[in-house]
Coordinates of C-alpha atoms and ligand atoms in Angstrom, one line a residue:
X1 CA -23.9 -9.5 -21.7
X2 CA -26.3 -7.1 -23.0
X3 CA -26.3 -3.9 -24.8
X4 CA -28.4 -1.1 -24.2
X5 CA -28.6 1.6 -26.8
X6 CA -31.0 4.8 -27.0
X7 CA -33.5 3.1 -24.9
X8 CA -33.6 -0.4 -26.1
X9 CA -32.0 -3.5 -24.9
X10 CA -30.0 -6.0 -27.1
X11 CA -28.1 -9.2 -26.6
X12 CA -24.0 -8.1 -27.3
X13 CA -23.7 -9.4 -30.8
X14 CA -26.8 -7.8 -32.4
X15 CA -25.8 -4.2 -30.8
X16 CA -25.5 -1.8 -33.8
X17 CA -24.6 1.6 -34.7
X18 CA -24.2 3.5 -37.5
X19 CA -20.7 3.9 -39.4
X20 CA -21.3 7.7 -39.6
X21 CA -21.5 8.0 -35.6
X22 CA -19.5 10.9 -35.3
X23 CA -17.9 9.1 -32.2
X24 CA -16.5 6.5 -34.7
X25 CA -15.7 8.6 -37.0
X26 CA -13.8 11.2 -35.0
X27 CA -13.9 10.4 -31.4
X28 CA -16.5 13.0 -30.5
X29 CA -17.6 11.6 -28.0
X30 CA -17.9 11.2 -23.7
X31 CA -17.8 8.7 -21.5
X32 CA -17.7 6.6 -17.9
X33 CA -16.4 3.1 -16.9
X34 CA -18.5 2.5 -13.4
X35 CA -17.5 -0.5 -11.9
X36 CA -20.1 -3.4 -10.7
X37 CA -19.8 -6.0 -8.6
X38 CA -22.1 -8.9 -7.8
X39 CA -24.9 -6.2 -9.8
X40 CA -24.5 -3.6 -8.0
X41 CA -22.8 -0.2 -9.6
X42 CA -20.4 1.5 -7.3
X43 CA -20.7 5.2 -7.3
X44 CA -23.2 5.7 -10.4
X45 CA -24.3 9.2 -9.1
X46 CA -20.8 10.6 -9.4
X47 CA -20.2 8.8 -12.5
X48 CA -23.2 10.2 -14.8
X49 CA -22.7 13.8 -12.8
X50 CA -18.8 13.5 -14.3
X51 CA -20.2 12.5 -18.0
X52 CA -22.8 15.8 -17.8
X53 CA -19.5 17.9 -16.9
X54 CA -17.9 16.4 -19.7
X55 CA -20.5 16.4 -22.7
X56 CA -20.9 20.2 -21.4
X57 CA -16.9 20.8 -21.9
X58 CA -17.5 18.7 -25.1
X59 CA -20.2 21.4 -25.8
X60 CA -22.5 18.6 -26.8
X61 CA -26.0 18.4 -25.6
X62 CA -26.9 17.3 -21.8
X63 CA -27.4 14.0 -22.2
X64 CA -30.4 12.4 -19.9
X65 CA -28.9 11.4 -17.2
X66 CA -32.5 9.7 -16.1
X67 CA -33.1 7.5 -19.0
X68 CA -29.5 6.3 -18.8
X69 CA -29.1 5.5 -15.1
X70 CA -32.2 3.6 -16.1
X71 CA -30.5 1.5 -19.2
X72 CA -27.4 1.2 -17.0
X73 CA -29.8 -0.7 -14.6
X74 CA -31.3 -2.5 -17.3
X75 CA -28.1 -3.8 -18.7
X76 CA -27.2 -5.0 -15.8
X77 CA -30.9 -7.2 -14.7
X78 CA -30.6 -8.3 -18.5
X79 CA -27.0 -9.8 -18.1
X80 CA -25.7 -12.6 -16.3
X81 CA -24.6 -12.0 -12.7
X82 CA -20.2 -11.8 -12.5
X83 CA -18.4 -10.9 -9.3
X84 CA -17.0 -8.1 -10.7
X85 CA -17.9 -6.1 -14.0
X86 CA -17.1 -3.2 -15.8
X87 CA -20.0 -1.0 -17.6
X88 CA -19.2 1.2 -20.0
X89 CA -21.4 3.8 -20.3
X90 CA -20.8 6.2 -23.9
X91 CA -22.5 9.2 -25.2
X92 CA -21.5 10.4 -28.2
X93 CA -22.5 13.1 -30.6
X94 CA -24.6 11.0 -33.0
X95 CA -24.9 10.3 -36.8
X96 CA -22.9 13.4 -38.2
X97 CA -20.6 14.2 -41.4
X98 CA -17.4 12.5 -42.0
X99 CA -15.0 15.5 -41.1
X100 CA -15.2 17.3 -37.6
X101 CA -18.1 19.1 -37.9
X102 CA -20.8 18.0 -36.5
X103 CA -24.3 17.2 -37.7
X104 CA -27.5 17.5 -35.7
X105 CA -28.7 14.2 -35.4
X106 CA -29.9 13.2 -31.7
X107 CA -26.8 12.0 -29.5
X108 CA -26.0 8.3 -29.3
X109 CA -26.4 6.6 -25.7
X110 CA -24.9 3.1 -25.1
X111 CA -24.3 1.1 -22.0
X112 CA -22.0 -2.1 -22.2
X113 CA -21.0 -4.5 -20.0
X114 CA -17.9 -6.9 -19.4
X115 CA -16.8 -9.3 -17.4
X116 CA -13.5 -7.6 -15.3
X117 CA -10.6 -9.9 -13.1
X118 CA -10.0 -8.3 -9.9
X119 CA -6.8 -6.0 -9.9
X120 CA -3.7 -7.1 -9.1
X121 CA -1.6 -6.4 -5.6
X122 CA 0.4 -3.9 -6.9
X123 CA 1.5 -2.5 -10.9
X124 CA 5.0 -1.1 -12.5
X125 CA 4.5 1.7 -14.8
X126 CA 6.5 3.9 -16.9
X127 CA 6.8 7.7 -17.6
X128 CA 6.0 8.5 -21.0
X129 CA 8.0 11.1 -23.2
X130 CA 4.2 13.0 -23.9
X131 CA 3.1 15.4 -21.8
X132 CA -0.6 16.1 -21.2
X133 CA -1.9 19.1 -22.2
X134 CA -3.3 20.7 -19.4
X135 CA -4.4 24.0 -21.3
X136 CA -6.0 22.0 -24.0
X137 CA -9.7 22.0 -24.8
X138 CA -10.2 18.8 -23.4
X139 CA -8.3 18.8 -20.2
X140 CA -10.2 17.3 -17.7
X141 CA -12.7 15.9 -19.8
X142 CA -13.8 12.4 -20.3
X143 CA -14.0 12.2 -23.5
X144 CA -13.7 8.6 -26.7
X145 CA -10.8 10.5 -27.9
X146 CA -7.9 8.2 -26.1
X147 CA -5.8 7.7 -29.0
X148 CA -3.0 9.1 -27.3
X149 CA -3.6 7.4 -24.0
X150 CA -3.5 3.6 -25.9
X151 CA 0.0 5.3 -27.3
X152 CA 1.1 5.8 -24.3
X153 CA 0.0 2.4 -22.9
X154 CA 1.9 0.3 -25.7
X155 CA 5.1 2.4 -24.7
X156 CA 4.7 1.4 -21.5
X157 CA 4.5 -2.2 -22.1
X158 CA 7.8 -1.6 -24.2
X159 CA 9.3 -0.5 -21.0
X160 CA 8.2 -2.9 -18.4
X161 CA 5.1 -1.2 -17.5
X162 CA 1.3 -2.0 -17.3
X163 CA -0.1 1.9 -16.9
X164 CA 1.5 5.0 -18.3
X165 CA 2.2 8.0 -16.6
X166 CA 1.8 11.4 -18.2
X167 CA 3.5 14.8 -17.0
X168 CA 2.1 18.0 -18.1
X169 CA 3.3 20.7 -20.4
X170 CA 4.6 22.6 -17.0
X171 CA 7.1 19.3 -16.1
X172 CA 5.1 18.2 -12.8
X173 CA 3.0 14.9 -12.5
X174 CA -0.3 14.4 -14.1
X175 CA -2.1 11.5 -14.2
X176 CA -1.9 7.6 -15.6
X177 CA -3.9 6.7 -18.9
X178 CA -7.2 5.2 -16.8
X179 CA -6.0 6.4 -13.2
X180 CA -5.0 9.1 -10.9
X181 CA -1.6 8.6 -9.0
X182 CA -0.8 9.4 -5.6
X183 CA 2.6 9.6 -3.8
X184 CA 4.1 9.6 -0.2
X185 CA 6.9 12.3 -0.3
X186 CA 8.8 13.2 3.0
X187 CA 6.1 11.2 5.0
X188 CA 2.9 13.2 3.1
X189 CA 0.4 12.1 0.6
X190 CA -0.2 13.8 -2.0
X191 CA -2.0 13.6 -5.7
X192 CA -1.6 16.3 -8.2
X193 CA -4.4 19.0 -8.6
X194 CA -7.4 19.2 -11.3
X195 CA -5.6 22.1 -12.0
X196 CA -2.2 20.2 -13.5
X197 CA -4.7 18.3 -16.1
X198 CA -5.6 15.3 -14.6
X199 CA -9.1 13.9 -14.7
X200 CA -11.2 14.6 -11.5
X201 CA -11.4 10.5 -10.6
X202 CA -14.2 9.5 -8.8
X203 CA -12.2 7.5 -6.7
X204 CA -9.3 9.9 -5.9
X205 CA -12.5 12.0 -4.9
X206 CA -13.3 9.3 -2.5
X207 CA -9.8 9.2 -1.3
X208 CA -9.3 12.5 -0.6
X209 CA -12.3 12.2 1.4
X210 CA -12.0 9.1 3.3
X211 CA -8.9 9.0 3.6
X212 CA -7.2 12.4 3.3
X213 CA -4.4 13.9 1.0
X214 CA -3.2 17.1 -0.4
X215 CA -3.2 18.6 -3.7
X216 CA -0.4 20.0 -4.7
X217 CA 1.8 20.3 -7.4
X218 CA 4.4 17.9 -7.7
X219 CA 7.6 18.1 -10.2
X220 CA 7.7 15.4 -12.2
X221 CA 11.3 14.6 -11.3
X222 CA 10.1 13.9 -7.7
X223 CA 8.4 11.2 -8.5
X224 CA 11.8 8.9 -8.3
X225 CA 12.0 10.4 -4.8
X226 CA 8.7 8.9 -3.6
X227 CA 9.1 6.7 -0.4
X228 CA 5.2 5.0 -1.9
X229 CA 3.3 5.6 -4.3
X230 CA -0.7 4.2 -5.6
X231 CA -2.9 4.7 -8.7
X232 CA -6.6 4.9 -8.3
X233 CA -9.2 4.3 -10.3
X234 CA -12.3 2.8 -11.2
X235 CA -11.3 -0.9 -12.3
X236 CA -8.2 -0.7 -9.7
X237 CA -9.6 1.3 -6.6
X238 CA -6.3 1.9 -4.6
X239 CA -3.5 -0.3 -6.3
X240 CA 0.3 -0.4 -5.4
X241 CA 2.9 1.2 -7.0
X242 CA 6.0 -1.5 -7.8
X243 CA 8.2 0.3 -9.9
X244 CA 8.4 3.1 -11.6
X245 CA 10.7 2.9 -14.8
X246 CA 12.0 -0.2 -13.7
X247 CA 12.8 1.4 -10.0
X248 CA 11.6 -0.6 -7.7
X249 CA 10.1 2.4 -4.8
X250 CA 11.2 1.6 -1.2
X251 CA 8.2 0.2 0.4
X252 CA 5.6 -1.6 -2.0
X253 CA 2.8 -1.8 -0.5
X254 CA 4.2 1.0 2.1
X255 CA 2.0 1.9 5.2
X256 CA 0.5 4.7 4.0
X257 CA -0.9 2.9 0.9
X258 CA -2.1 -0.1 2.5
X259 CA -4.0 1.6 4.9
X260 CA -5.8 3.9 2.4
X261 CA -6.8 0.6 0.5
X262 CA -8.3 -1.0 3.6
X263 CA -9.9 2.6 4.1
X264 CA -11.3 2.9 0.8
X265 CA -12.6 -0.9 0.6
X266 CA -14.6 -0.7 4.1
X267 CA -16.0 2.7 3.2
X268 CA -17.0 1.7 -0.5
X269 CA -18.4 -1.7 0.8
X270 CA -20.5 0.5 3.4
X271 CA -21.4 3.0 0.7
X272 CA -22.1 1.6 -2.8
X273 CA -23.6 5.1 -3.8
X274 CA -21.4 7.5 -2.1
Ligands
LIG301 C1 -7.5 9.7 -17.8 C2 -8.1 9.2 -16.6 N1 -7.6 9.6 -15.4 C3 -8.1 9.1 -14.2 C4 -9.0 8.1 -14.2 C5 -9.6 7.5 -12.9 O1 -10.9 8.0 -12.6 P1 -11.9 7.1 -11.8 O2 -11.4 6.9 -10.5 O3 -13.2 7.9 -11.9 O4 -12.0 5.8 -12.5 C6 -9.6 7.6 -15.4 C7 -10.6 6.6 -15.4 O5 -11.7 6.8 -15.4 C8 -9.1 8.2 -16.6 O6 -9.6 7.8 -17.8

């Protein structure tokens, strides 16, 4: 696959960046994961609107969205054609000192590629014992620091689980470590609100849209009382809920899930930029 970095294209193993890249060195840093299948990037215009919102929250400086829709496109006529890829698209804060201040060197603009399986039918997670911090400075934001979300994703494996579930500091349901999570609860859909910490997914955007639910804040606790219950995201688009904490829920897929996955899949094949 190849690499594109600042404006210039390279095959993956001659990529480079410097060891003082203040994203290396202290996660300062944004990013997106746009999914692309048979070359075609699903829902790029969202995706490089959501990493301006998050370099700003960052309080790094706009990155150009122009020249990097352009290197995203580039990446993608320079690499060979999969069914179904992942590009990673990462701006961070450039050469800088080895502490957390920053330096003033120009930002750092990579797009990378990988070949992704498609998802499978349906995933068990687990709640983790860390809450999210939805006051926290970078609530909502997309940004490299994810240290605690792989945490949280090895103690979900411990516990049977593929993706992690957080809480917030407030008790009620959040988000997974890569996905947003909806639930049917007394016959309704629902998905948490930006407001409870979560990130604003481009594709629980799309759902909301296409297919209709309500935010709301949900206790954590009732999770266990959901009749069904999806995750959405980028490299899953709608994906069924098995178990949760090794509880298997009462209808997997249930109605309400399967019909927003076959909602979401005809829209997004009609609409590849929507
Ligand atoms: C923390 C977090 N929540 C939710 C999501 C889902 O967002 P999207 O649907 O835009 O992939 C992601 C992945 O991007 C994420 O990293």
């Amino acid at each position: 696959m190849a690499v594109w970095i600042n404006g210039e294209l390279y095959p993956d193993n001659e990529a480079r960046i410097s060891i003082f890249d203040h994203g290396l060195v202290v996660g300062d840093g944004v990013f997106e994961t746009v999914k692309v299948a048979d070359g075609q990037p699903f829902a790029l215009t969202r995706h490089l609107a959501r990493l301006a919102r998050s370099a700003a929250g960052l309080g790094i400086p706009a990155p150009d969205l122009d020249q990097i829709r352009a290197g995203a496109l580039a990446t993608i006529d320079a690499s060979p054609r999969v069914p179904l890829a992942r590009m990673r698209i990462t701006v961070t804060a450039g050469v800088g000192p080895l502490g957390s201040e920053r330096g003033s060197s120009p930002l750092t603009a990579i797009v990378a590629l990988a070949e992704q399986a498609a998802p499978a039918d349906f995933v068990d997670v687990a709640v983790v014992p860390w809450p999210r911090n939805e006051l926290g400075a970078l609530s909502g934001l997309k940004t490299t620091s994810y240290g605690e979300n792989v945490r949280a994703l090895g103690y979900a494996a411990e516990h049977g689980g593929s993706e992690a579930i957080f809480g917030n500091t407030a008790g009620n349901l959040c988000e997974g470590t890569g996905t947003n999570i909806f639930a049917v609860l007394g016959g309704r859909l629902v998905t948490p609100p930006l407001s409870a910490g979560c990130l604003a997914g481009v594709t629980r955007a799309l759902v909301i849209e296409w297919v209709g639910a309500a935010e709301e804040t949900i206790p954590l606790a009732d999770l266990s009382n959901a009749e069904e219950a999806f995750l959405t995201g980028t490299t899953r688009d709608v994906q069924s809920i098995r178990n949760i904490n090794g509880l298997k829920l009462p209808s997997v897929p249930g109605p309400i899930t399967r019909k927003a996955a076959e909602v979401f899949a005809m829209r997004a094949a009609e609409l590849p930029n929507p």
